[in-house]
PDB file of C-alpha atoms in Angstrom:
ATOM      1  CA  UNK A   1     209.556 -31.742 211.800  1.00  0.00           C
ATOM      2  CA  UNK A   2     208.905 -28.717 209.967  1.00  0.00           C
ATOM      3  CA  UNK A   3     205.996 -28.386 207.635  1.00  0.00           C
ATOM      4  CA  UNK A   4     206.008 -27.471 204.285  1.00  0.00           C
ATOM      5  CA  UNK A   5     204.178 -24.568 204.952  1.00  0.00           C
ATOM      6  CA  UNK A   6     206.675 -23.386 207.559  1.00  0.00           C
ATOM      7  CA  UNK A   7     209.571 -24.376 205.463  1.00  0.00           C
ATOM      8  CA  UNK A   8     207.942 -21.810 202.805  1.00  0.00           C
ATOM      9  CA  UNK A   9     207.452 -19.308 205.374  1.00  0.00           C
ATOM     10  CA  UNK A  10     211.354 -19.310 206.498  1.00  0.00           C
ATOM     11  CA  UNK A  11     212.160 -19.257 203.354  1.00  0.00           C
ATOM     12  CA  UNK A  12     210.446 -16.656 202.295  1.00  0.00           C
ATOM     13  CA  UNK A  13     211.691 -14.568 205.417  1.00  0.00           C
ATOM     14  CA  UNK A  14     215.199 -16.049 204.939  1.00  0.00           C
ATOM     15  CA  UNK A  15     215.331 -14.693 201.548  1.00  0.00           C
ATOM     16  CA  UNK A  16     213.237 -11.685 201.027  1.00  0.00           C
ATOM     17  CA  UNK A  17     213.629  -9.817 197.818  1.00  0.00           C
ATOM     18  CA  UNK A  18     217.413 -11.232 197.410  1.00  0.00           C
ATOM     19  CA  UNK A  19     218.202 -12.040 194.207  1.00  0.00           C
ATOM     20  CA  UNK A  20     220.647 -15.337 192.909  1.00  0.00           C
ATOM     21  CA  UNK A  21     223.262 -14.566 190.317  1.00  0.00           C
ATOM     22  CA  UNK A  22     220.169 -14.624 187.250  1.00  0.00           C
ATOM     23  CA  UNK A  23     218.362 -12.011 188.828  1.00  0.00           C
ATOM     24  CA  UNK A  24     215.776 -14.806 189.795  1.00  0.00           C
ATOM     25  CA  UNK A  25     214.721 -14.251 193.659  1.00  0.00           C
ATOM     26  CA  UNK A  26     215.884 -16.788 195.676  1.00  0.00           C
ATOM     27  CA  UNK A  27     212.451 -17.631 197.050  1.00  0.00           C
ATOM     28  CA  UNK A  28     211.265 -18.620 193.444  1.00  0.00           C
ATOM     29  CA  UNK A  29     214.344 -20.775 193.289  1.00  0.00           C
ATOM     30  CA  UNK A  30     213.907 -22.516 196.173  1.00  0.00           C
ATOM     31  CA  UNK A  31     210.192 -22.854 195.250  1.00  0.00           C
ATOM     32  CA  UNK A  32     210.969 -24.265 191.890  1.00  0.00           C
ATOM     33  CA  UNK A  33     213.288 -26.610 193.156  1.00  0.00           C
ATOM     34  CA  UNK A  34     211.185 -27.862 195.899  1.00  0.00           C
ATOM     35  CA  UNK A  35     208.574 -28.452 192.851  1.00  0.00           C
ATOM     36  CA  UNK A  36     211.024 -31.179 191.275  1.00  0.00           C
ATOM     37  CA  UNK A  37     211.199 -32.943 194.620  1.00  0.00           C
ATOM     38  CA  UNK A  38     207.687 -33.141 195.157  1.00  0.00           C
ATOM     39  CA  UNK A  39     206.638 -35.951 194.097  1.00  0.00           C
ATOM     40  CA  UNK A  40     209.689 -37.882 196.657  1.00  0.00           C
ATOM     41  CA  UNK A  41     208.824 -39.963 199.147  1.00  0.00           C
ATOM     42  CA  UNK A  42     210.760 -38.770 201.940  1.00  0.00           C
ATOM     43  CA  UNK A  43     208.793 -36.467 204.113  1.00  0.00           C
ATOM     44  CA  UNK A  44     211.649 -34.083 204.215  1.00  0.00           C
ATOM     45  CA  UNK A  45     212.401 -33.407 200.747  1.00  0.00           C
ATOM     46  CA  UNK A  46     209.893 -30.300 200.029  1.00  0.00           C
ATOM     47  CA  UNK A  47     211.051 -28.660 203.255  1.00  0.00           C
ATOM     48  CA  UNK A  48     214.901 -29.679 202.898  1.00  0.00           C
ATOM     49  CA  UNK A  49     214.665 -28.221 198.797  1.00  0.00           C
ATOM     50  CA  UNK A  50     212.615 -24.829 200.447  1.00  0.00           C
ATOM     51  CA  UNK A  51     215.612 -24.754 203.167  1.00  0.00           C
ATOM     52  CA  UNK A  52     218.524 -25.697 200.871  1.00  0.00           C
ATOM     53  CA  UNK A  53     219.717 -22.268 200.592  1.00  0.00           C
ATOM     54  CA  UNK A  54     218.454 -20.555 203.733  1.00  0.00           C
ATOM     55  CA  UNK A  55     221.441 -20.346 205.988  1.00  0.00           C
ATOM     56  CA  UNK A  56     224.399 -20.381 202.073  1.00  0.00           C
ATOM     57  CA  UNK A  57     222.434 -17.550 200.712  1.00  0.00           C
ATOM     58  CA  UNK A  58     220.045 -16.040 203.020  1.00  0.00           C
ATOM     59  CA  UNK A  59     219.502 -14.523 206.636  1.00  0.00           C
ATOM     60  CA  UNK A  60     218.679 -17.320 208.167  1.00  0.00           C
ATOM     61  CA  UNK A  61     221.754 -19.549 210.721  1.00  0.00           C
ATOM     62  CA  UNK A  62     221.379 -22.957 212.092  1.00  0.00           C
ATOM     63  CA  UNK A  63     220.409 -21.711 215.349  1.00  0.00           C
ATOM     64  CA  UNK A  64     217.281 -20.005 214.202  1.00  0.00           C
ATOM     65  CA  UNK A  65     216.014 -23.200 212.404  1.00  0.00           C
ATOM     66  CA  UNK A  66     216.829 -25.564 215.511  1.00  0.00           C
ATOM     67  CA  UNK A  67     214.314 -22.172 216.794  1.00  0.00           C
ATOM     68  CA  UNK A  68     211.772 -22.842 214.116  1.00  0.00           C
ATOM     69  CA  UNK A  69     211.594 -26.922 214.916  1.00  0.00           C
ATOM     70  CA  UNK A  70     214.255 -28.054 212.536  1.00  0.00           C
ATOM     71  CA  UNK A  71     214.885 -31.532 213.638  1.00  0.00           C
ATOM     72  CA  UNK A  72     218.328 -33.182 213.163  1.00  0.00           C
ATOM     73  CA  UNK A  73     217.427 -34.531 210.051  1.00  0.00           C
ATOM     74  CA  UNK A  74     216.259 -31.753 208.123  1.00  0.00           C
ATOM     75  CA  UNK A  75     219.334 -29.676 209.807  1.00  0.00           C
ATOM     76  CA  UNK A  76     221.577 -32.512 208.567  1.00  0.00           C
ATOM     77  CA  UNK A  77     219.930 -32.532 204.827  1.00  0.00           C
ATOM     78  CA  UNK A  78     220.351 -28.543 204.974  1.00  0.00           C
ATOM     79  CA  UNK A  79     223.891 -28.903 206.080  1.00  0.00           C
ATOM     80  CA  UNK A  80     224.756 -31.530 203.176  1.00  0.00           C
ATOM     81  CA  UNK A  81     223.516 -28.202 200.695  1.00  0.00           C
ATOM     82  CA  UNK A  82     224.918 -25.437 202.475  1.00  0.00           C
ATOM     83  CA  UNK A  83     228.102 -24.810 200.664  1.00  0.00           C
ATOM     84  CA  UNK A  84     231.395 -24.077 203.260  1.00  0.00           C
ATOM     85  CA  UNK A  85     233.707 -20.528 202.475  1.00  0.00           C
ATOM     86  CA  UNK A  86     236.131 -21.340 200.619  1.00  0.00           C
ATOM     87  CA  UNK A  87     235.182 -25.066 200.343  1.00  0.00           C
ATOM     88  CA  UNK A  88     236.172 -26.533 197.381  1.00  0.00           C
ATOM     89  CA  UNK A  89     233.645 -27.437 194.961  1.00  0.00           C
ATOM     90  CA  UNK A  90     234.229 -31.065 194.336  1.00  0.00           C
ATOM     91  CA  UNK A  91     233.987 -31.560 198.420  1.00  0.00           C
ATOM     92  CA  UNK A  92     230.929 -29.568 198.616  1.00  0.00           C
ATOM     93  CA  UNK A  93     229.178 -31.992 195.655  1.00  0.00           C
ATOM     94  CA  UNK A  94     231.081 -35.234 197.003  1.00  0.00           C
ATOM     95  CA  UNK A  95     228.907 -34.303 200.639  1.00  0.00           C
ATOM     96  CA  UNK A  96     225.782 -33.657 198.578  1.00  0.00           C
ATOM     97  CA  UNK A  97     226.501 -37.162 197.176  1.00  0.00           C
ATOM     98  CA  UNK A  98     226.695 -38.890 200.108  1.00  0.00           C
ATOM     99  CA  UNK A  99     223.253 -38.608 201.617  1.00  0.00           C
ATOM    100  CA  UNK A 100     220.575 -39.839 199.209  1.00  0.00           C
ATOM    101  CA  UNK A 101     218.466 -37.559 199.575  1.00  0.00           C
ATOM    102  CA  UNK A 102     220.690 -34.096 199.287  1.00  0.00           C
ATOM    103  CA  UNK A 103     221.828 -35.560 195.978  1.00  0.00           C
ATOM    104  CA  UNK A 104     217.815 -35.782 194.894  1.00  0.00           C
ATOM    105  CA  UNK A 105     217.826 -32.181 195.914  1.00  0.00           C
ATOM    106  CA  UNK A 106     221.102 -31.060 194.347  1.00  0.00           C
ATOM    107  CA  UNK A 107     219.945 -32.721 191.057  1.00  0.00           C
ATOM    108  CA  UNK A 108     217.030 -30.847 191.044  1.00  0.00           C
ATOM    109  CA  UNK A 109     219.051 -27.492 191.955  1.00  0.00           C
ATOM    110  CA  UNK A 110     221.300 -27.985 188.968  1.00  0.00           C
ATOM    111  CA  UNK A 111     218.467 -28.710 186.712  1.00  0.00           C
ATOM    112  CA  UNK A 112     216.786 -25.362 188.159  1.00  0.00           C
ATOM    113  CA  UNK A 113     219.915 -23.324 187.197  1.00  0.00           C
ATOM    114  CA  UNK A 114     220.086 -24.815 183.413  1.00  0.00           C
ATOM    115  CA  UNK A 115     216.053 -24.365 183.316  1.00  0.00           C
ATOM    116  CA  UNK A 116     216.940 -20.871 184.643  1.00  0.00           C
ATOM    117  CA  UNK A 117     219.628 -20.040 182.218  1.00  0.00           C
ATOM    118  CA  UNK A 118     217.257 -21.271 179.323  1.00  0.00           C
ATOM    119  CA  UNK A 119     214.540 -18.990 180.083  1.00  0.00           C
ATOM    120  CA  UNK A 120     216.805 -15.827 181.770  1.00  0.00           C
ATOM    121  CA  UNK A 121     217.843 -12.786 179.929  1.00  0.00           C
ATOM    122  CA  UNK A 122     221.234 -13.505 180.565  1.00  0.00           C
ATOM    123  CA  UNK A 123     223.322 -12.471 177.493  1.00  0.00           C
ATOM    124  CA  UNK A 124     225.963 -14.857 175.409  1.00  0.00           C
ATOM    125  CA  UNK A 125     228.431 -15.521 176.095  1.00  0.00           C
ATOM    126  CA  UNK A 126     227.525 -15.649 179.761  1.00  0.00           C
ATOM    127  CA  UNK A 127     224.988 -17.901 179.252  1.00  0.00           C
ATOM    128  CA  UNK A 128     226.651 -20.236 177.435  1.00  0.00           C
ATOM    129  CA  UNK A 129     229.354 -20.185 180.042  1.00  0.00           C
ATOM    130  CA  UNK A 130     226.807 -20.428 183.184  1.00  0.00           C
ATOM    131  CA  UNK A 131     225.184 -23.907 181.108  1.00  0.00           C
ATOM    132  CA  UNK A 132     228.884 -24.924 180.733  1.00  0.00           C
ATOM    133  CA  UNK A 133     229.382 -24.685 184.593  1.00  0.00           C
ATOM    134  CA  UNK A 134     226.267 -26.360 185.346  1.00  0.00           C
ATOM    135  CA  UNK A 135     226.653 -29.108 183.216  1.00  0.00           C
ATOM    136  CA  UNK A 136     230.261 -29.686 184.845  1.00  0.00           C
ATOM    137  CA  UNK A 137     228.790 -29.413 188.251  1.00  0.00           C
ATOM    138  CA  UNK A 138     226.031 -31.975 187.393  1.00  0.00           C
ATOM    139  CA  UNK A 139     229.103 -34.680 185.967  1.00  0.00           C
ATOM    140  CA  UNK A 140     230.925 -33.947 188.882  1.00  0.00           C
ATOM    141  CA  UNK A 141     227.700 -34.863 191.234  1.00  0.00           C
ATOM    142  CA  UNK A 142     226.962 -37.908 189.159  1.00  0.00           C
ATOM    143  CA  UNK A 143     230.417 -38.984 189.705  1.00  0.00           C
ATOM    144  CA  UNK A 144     230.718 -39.231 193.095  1.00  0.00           C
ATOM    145  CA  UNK A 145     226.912 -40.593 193.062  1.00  0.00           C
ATOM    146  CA  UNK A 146     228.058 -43.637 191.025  1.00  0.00           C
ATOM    147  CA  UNK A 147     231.063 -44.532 192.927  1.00  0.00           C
ATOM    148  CA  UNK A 148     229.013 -44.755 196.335  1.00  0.00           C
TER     149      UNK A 148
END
């Protein structure tokens, strides 16, 4: 298993200075969210939250994190985030949904981008469309959590 400390480090080399649609760097993302899961029991959720976005949004495949010591659980957790082209959204959340701890992670990604919005300089009415998508997003999650 990865550490958390390595997690960080491929994150931070997955990433670089690339920034998300806020104009927050993904590495303080990832960070952040990987702050709301720490405090979970499971030893992979700090490393999975760090990872979530490595191979969606950075420079990083599956092949180099099998190359890092990605196990098949963490590469299974990353998979369950890692959004497909052209996948449609409610398929990407239903898979996030189906493994318990993906969903703890995707909660805590959604509450990242409305603590995100909150605090960005992002002007109206963008913002108030970007909290409107996350909110949807979030009921969407929560309703394929509550029908498993």
């Amino acid at each position: 298993m990865i550490s958390i400390d390595e997690a960080d480090a491929l994150a931070e080399r997955a990433h670089d200075d690339d920034r998300n649609k806020f104009g927050v760097l993904f590495i303080d993302h990832v960070r952040s969210v990987a702050d709301h899961v720490r405090s979970d029991p499971d030893p992979y959720a700090v490393p999975a939250a760090l990872l979530h976005d490595t191979v969606e949004n950075g420079r990083i495949g599956w092949d180099d994190l099998r190359a890092a010591g990605a196990d098949d659980r963490l590469i299974a957790v990353v998979d369950a985030l890692t959004a497909r082209e052209g996948e449609p959204e409610a398929v990407y959340l239903s898979r996030c949904a189906d493994d318990p701890l993906a969903l703890r992670i995707k909660r805590a990604d959604i509450r990242d981008k409305f603590d995100t919005v909150e605090h960005s300089p992002v002007p109206e009415p963008r913002r108030a469309e970007l909290v409107s998508q996350a909110k949807r997003r979030m009921n969407l999650l929560e309703s394929f959590a509550t029908a498993r």
